[in-house]
PDB file of C-alpha atoms in Angstrom:
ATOM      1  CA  UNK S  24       3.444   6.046   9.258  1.00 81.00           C
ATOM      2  CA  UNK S  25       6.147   7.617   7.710  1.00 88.00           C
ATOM      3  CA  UNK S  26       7.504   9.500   4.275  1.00 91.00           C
ATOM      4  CA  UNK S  27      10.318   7.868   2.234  1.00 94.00           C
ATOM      5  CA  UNK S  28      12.397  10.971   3.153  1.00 95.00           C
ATOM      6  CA  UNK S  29      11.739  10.883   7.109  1.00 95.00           C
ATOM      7  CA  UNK S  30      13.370   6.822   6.793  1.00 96.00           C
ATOM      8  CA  UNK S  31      16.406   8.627   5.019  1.00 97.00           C
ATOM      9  CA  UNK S  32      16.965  10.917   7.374  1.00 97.00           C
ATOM     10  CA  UNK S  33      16.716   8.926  10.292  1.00 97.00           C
ATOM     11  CA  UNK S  34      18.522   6.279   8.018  1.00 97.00           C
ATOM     12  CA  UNK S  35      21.187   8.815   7.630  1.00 97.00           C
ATOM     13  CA  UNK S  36      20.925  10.025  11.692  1.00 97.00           C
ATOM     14  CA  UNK S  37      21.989   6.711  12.416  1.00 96.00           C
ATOM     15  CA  UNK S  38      25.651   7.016  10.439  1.00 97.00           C
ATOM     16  CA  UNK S  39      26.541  10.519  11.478  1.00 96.00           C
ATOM     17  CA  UNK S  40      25.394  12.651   8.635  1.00 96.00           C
ATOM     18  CA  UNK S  41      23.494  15.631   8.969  1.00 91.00           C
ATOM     19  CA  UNK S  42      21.367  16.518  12.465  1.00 89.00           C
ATOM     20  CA  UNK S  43      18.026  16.925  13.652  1.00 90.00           C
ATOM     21  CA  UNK S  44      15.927  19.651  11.794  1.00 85.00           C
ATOM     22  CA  UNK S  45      19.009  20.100   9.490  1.00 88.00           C
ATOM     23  CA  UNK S  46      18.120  20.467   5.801  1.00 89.00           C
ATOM     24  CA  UNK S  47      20.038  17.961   3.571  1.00 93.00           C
ATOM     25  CA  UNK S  48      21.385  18.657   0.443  1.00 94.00           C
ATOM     26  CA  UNK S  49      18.880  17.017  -2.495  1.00 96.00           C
ATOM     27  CA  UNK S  50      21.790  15.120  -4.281  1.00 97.00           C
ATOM     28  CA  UNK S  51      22.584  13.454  -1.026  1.00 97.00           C
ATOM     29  CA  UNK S  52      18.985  12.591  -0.713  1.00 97.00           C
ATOM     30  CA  UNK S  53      18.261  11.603  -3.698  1.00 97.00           C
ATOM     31  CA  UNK S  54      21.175   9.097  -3.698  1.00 98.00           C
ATOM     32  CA  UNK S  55      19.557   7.992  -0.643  1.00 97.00           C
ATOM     33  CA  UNK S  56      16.316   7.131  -1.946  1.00 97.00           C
ATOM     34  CA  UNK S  57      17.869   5.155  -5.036  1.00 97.00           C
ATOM     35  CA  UNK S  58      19.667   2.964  -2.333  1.00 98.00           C
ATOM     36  CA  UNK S  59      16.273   2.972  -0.533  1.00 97.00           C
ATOM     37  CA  UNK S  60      14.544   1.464  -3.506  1.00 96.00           C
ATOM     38  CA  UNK S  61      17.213  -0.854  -4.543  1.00 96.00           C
ATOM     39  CA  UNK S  62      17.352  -2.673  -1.177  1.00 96.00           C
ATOM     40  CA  UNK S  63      13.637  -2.614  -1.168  1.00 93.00           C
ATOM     41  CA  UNK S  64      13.524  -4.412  -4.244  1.00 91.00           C
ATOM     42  CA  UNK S  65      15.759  -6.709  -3.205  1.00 92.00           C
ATOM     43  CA  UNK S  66      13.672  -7.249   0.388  1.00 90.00           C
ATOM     44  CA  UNK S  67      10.195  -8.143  -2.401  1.00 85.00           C
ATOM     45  CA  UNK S  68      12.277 -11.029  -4.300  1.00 83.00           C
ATOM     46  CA  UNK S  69      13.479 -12.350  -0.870  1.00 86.00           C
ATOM     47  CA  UNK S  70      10.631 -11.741   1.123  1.00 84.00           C
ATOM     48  CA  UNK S  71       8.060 -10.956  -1.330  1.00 79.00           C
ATOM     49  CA  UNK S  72       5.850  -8.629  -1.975  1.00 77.00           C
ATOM     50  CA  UNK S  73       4.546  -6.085   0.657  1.00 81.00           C
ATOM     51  CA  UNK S  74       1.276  -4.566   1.153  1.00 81.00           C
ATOM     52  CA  UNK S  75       0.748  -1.213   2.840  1.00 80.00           C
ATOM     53  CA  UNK S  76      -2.465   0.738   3.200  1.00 82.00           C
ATOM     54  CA  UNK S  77      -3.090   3.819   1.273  1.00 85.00           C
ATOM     55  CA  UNK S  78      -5.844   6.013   0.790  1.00 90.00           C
ATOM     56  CA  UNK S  79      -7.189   7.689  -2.246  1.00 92.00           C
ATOM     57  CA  UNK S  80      -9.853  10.317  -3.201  1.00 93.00           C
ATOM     58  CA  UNK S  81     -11.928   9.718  -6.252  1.00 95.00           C
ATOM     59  CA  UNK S  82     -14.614  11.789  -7.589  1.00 96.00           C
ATOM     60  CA  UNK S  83     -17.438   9.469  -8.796  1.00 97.00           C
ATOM     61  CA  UNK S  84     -19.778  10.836 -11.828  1.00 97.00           C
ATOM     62  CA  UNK S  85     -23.174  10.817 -11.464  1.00 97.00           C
ATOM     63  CA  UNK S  86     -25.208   7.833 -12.973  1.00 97.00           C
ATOM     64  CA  UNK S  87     -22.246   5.645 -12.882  1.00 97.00           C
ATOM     65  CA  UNK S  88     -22.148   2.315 -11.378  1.00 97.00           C
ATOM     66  CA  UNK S  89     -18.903   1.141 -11.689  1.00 98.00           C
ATOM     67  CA  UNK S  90     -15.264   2.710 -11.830  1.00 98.00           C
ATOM     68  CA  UNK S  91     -11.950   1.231 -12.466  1.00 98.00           C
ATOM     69  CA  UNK S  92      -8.956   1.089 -10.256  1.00 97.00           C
ATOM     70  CA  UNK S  93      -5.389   1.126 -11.414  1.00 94.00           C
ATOM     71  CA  UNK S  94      -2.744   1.948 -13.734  1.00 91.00           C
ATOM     72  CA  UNK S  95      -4.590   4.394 -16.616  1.00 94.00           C
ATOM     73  CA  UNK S  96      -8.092   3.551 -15.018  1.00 97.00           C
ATOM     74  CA  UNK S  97     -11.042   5.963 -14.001  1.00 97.00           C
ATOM     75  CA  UNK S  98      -9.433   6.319 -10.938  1.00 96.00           C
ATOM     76  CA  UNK S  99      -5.446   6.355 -11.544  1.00 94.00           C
ATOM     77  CA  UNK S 100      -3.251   4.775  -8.888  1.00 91.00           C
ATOM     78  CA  UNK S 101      -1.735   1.211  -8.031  1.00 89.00           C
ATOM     79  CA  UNK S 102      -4.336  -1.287  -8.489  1.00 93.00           C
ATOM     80  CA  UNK S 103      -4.960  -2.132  -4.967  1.00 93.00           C
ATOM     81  CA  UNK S 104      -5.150  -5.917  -3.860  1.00 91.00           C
ATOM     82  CA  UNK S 105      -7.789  -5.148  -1.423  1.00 93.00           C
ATOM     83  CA  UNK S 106     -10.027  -2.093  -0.532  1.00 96.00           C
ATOM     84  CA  UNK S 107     -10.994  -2.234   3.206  1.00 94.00           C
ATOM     85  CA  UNK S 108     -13.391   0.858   3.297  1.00 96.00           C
ATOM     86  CA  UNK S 109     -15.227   3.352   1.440  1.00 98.00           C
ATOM     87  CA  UNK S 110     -16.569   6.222   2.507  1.00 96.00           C
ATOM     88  CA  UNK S 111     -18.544   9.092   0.619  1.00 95.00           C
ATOM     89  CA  UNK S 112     -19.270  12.668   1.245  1.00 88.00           C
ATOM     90  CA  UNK S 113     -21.613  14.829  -0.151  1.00 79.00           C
ATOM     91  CA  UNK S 114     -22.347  18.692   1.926  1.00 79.00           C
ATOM     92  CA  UNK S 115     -19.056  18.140   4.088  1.00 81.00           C
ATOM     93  CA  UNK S 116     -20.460  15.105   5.750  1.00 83.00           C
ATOM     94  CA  UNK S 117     -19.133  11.330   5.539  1.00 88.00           C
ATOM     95  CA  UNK S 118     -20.826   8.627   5.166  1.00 93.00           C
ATOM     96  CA  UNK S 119     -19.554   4.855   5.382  1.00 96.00           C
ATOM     97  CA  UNK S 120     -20.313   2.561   2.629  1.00 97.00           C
ATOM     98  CA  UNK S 121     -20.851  -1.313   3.690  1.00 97.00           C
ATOM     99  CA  UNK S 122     -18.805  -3.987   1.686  1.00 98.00           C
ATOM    100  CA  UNK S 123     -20.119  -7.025   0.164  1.00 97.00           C
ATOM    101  CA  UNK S 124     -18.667  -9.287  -2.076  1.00 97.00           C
ATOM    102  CA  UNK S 125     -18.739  -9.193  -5.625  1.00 97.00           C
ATOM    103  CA  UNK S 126     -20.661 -12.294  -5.691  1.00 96.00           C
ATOM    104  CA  UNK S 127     -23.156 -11.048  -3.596  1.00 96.00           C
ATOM    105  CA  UNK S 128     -23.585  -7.652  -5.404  1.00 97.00           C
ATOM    106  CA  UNK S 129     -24.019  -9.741  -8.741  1.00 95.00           C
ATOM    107  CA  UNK S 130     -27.160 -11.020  -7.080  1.00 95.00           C
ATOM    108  CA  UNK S 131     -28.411  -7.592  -7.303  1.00 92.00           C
ATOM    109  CA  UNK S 132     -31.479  -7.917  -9.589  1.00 91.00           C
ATOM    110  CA  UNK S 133     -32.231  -4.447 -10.377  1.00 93.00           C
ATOM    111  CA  UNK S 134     -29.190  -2.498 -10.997  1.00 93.00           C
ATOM    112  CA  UNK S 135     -29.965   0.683 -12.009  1.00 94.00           C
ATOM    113  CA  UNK S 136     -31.986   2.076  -8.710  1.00 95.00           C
ATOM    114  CA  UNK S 137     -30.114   5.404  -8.473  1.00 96.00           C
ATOM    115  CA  UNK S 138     -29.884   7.113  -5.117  1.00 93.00           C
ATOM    116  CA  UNK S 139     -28.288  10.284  -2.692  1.00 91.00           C
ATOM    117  CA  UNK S 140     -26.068   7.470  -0.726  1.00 90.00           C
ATOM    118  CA  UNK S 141     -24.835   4.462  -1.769  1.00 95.00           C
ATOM    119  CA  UNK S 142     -25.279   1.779   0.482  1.00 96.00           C
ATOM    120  CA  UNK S 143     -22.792  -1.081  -0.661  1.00 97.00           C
ATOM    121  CA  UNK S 144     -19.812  -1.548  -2.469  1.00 98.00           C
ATOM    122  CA  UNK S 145     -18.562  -4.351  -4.277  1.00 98.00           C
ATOM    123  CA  UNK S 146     -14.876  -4.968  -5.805  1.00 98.00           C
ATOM    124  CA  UNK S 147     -13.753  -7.251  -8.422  1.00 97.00           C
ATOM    125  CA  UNK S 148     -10.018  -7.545  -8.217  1.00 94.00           C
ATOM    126  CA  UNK S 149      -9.748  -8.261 -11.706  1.00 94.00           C
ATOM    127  CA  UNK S 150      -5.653  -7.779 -13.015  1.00 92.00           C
ATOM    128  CA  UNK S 151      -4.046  -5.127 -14.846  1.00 94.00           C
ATOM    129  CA  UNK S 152      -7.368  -3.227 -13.355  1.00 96.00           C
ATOM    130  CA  UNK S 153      -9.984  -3.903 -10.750  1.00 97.00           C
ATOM    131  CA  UNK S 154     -13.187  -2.851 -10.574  1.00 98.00           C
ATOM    132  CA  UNK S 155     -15.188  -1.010  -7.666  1.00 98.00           C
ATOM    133  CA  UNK S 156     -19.317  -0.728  -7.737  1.00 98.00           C
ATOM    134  CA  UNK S 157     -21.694   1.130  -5.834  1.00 97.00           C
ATOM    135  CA  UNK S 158     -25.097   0.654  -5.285  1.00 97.00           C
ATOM    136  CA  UNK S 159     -27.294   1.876  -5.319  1.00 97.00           C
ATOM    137  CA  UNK S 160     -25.824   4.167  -7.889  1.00 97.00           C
ATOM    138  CA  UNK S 161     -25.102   8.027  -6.896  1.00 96.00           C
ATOM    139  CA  UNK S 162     -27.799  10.062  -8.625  1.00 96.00           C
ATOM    140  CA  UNK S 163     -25.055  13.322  -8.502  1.00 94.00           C
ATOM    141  CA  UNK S 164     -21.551  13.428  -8.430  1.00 94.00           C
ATOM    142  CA  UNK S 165     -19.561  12.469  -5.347  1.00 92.00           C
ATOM    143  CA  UNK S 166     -16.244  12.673  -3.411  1.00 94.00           C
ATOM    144  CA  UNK S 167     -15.179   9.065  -2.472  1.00 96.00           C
ATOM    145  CA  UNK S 168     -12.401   8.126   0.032  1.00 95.00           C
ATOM    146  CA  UNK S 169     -11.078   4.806  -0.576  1.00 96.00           C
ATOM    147  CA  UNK S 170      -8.815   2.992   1.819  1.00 94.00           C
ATOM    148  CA  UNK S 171      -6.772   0.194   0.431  1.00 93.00           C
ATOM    149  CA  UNK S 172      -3.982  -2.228   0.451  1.00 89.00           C
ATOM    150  CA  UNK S 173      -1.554  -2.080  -2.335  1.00 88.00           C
ATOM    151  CA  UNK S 174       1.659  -3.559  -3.286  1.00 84.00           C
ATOM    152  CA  UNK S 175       4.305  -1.389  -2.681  1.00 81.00           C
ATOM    153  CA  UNK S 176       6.733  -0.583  -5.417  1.00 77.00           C
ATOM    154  CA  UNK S 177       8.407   1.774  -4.667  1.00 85.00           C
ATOM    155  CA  UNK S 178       9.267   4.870  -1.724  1.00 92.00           C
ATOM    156  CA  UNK S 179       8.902   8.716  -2.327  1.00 91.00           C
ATOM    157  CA  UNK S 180      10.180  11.216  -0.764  1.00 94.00           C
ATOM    158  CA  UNK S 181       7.035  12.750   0.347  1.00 90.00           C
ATOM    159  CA  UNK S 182       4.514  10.051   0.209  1.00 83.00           C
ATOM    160  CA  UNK S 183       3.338   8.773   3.258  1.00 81.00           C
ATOM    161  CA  UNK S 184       3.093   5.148   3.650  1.00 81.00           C
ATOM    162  CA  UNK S 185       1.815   2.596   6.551  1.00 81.00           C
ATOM    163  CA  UNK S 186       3.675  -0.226   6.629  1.00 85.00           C
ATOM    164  CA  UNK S 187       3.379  -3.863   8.302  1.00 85.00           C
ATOM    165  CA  UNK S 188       4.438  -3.618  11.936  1.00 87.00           C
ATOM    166  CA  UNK S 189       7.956  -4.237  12.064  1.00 90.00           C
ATOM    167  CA  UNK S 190       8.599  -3.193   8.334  1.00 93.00           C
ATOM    168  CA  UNK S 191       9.684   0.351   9.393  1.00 94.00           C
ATOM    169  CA  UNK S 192      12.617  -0.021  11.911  1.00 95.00           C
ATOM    170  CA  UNK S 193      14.115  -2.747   9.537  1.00 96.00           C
ATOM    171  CA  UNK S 194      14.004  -0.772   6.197  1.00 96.00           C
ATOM    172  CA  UNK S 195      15.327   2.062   8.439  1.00 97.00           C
ATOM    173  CA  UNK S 196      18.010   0.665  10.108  1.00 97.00           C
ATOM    174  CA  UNK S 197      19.215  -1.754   6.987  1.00 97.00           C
ATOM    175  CA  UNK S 198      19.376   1.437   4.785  1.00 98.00           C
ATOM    176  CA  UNK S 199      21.482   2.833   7.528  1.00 98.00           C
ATOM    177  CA  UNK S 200      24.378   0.017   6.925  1.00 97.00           C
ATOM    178  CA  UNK S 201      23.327   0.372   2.960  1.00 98.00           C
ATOM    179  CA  UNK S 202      24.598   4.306   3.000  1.00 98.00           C
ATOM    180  CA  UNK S 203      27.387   3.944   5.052  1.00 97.00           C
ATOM    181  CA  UNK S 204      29.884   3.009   2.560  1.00 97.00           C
ATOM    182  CA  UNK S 205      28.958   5.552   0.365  1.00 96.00           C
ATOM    183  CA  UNK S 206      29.809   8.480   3.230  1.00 97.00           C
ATOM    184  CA  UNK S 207      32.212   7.059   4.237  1.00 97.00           C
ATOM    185  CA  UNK S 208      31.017   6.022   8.202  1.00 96.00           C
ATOM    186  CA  UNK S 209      31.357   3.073  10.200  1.00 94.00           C
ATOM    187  CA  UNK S 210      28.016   1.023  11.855  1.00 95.00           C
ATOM    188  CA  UNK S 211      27.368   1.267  15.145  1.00 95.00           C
ATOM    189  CA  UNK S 212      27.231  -1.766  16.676  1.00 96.00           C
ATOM    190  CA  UNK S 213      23.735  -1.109  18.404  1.00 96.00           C
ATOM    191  CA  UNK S 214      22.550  -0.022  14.786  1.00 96.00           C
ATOM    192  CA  UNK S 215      23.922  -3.472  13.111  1.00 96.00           C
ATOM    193  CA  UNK S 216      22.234  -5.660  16.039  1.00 97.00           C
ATOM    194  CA  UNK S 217      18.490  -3.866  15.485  1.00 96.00           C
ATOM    195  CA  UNK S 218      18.913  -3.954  11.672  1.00 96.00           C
ATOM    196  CA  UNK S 219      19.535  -7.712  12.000  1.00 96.00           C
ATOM    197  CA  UNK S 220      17.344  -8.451  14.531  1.00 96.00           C
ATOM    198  CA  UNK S 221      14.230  -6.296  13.202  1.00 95.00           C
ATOM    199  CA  UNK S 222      15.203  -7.836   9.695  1.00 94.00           C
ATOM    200  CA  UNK S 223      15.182 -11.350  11.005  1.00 94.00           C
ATOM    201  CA  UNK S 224      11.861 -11.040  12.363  1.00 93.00           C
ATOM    202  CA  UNK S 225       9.882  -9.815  10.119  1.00 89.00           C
ATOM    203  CA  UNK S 226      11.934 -12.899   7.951  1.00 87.00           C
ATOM    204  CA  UNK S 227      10.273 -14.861  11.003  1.00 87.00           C
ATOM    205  CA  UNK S 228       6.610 -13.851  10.429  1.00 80.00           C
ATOM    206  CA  UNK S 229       6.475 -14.112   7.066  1.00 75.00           C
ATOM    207  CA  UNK S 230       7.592 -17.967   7.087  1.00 73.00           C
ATOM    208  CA  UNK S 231       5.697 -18.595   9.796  1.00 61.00           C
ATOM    209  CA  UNK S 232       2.160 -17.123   8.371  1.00 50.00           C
ATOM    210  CA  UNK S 233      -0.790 -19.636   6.788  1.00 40.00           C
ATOM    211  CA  UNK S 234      -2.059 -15.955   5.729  1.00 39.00           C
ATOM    212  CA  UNK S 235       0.206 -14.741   3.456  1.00 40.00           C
ATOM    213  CA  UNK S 236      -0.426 -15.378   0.080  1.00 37.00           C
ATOM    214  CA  UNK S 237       0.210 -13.994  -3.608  1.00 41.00           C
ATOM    215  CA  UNK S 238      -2.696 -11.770  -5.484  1.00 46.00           C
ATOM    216  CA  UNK S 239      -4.015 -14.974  -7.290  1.00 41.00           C
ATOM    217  CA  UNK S 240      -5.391 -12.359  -9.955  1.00 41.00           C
ATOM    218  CA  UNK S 241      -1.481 -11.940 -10.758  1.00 38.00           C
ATOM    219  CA  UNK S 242      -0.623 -13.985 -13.989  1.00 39.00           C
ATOM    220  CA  UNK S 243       1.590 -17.256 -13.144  1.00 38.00           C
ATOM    221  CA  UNK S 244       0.788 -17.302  -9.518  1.00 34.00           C
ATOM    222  CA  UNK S 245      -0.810 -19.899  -8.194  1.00 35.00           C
ATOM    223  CA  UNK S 246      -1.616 -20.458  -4.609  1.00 33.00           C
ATOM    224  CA  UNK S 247      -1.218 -24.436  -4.874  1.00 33.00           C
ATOM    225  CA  UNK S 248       2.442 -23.968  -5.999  1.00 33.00           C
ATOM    226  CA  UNK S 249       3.810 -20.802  -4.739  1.00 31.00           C
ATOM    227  CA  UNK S 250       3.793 -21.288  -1.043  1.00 27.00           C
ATOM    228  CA  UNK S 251       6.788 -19.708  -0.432  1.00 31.00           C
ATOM    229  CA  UNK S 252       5.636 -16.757  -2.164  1.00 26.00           C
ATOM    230  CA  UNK S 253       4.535 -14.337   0.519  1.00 29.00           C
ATOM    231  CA  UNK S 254       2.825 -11.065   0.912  1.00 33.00           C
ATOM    232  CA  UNK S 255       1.691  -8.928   4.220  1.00 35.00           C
ATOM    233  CA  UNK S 256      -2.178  -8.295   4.836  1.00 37.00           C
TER     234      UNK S 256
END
């Protein structure tokens, strides 16, 4: 895992500008991370669209069985594609919350048994928002960790992302030949063969994969006719 900032530096490393521990000047990193996020949008039309996992801490009300995930939701972040785990803590312990599907929590007869711990969680990956459940619902308050997979945008400088084996070196070593110009430094060869190389294979595994597949909750994607459209799971 890495920040958006540690690729630039390293990015910039690569070309000759600045040196380990060295404190860059904002403007140059900020120029940096615009380049960063062009070329990654760039990578999403020609690759498509890349997951990483992300974590995010929620507190749930009391007496509530449902929030919602997303842009402007109850709990306000990128609507994730999928949520992998859930865990909740209550007197500085964890506790791990089991998944089912949403179709198997709708089978739930009684709804509204309230409880210390939820046991199960359910999510509906319904588009702009989804939708997470617990059940049986908290009878107080809680802090909930939620690990998911989201789309990624966009870099930060300081967020800290986890990206598809692979992903990092390439973005890293691509932005290095990206910046270059711009400072006025020549490629070293060894940097242009790994930013190829690691480019072309992740290229490689994306084609390759019967696994990767659009969010069919997206509007106008369809999994019959977009083959080609890819994502990372």
């Amino acid at each position: 895992m890495a920040t958006g900032q540690e690729i630039i530096e390293d990015a910039l490393l690569d070309i000759g500008v600045g040196s380990p521990g060295q404190t860059l000047n904002q403007g140059v990193l900020n120029h940096a991370l615009r380049v960063l996020n062009r070329m990654w949008s760039s990578w999403s039309a020609e690759i498509g669209p890349v997951y990483a996992t992300t974590t995010d801490t929620h507190t749930w009300p009391a007496s509530t069985a449902s929030q919602t995930i997303g842009a402007s939701a109850n709990i306000n972040t990128v609507r994730p594609i999928e949520i992998t785990g859930i865990q909740t803590q209550k007197n500085s312990l964890d506790y791990d919350v089991n998944q089912v599907s949403y179709e198997q929590y709708q089978t739930t007869v009684l709804k509204t048994i309230e409880t210390d711990f939820p046991e199960v969680f359910a999510y509906q990956a319904t588009y702009p928002t989804g939708t997470i459940y617990l059940y049986p619902i908290p009878a107080s308050s809680l802090t909930v960790t939620i690990n998911s997979k989201k789309a990624l945008a966009a870099f930060t400088m300081a967020g800290t992302i986890a990206l598809p084996d692979g992903y990092e070196e390439a973005v890293q070593k691509n932005l290095s030949i990206e910046l270059a110009p711009s400072h006025g430094k020549s490629i070293r060869p060894e940097v242009s063969m790994r930013a190829r190389q690691s480019k072309a294979a992740i290229v490689a595994i994306n084609n390759d994969s019967g696994e990767m597949w659009p969010d069919s909750m997206i509007p106008g994607f369809s999994t019959a006719e977009n083959i080609d459209i890819i994502t990372n799971e």
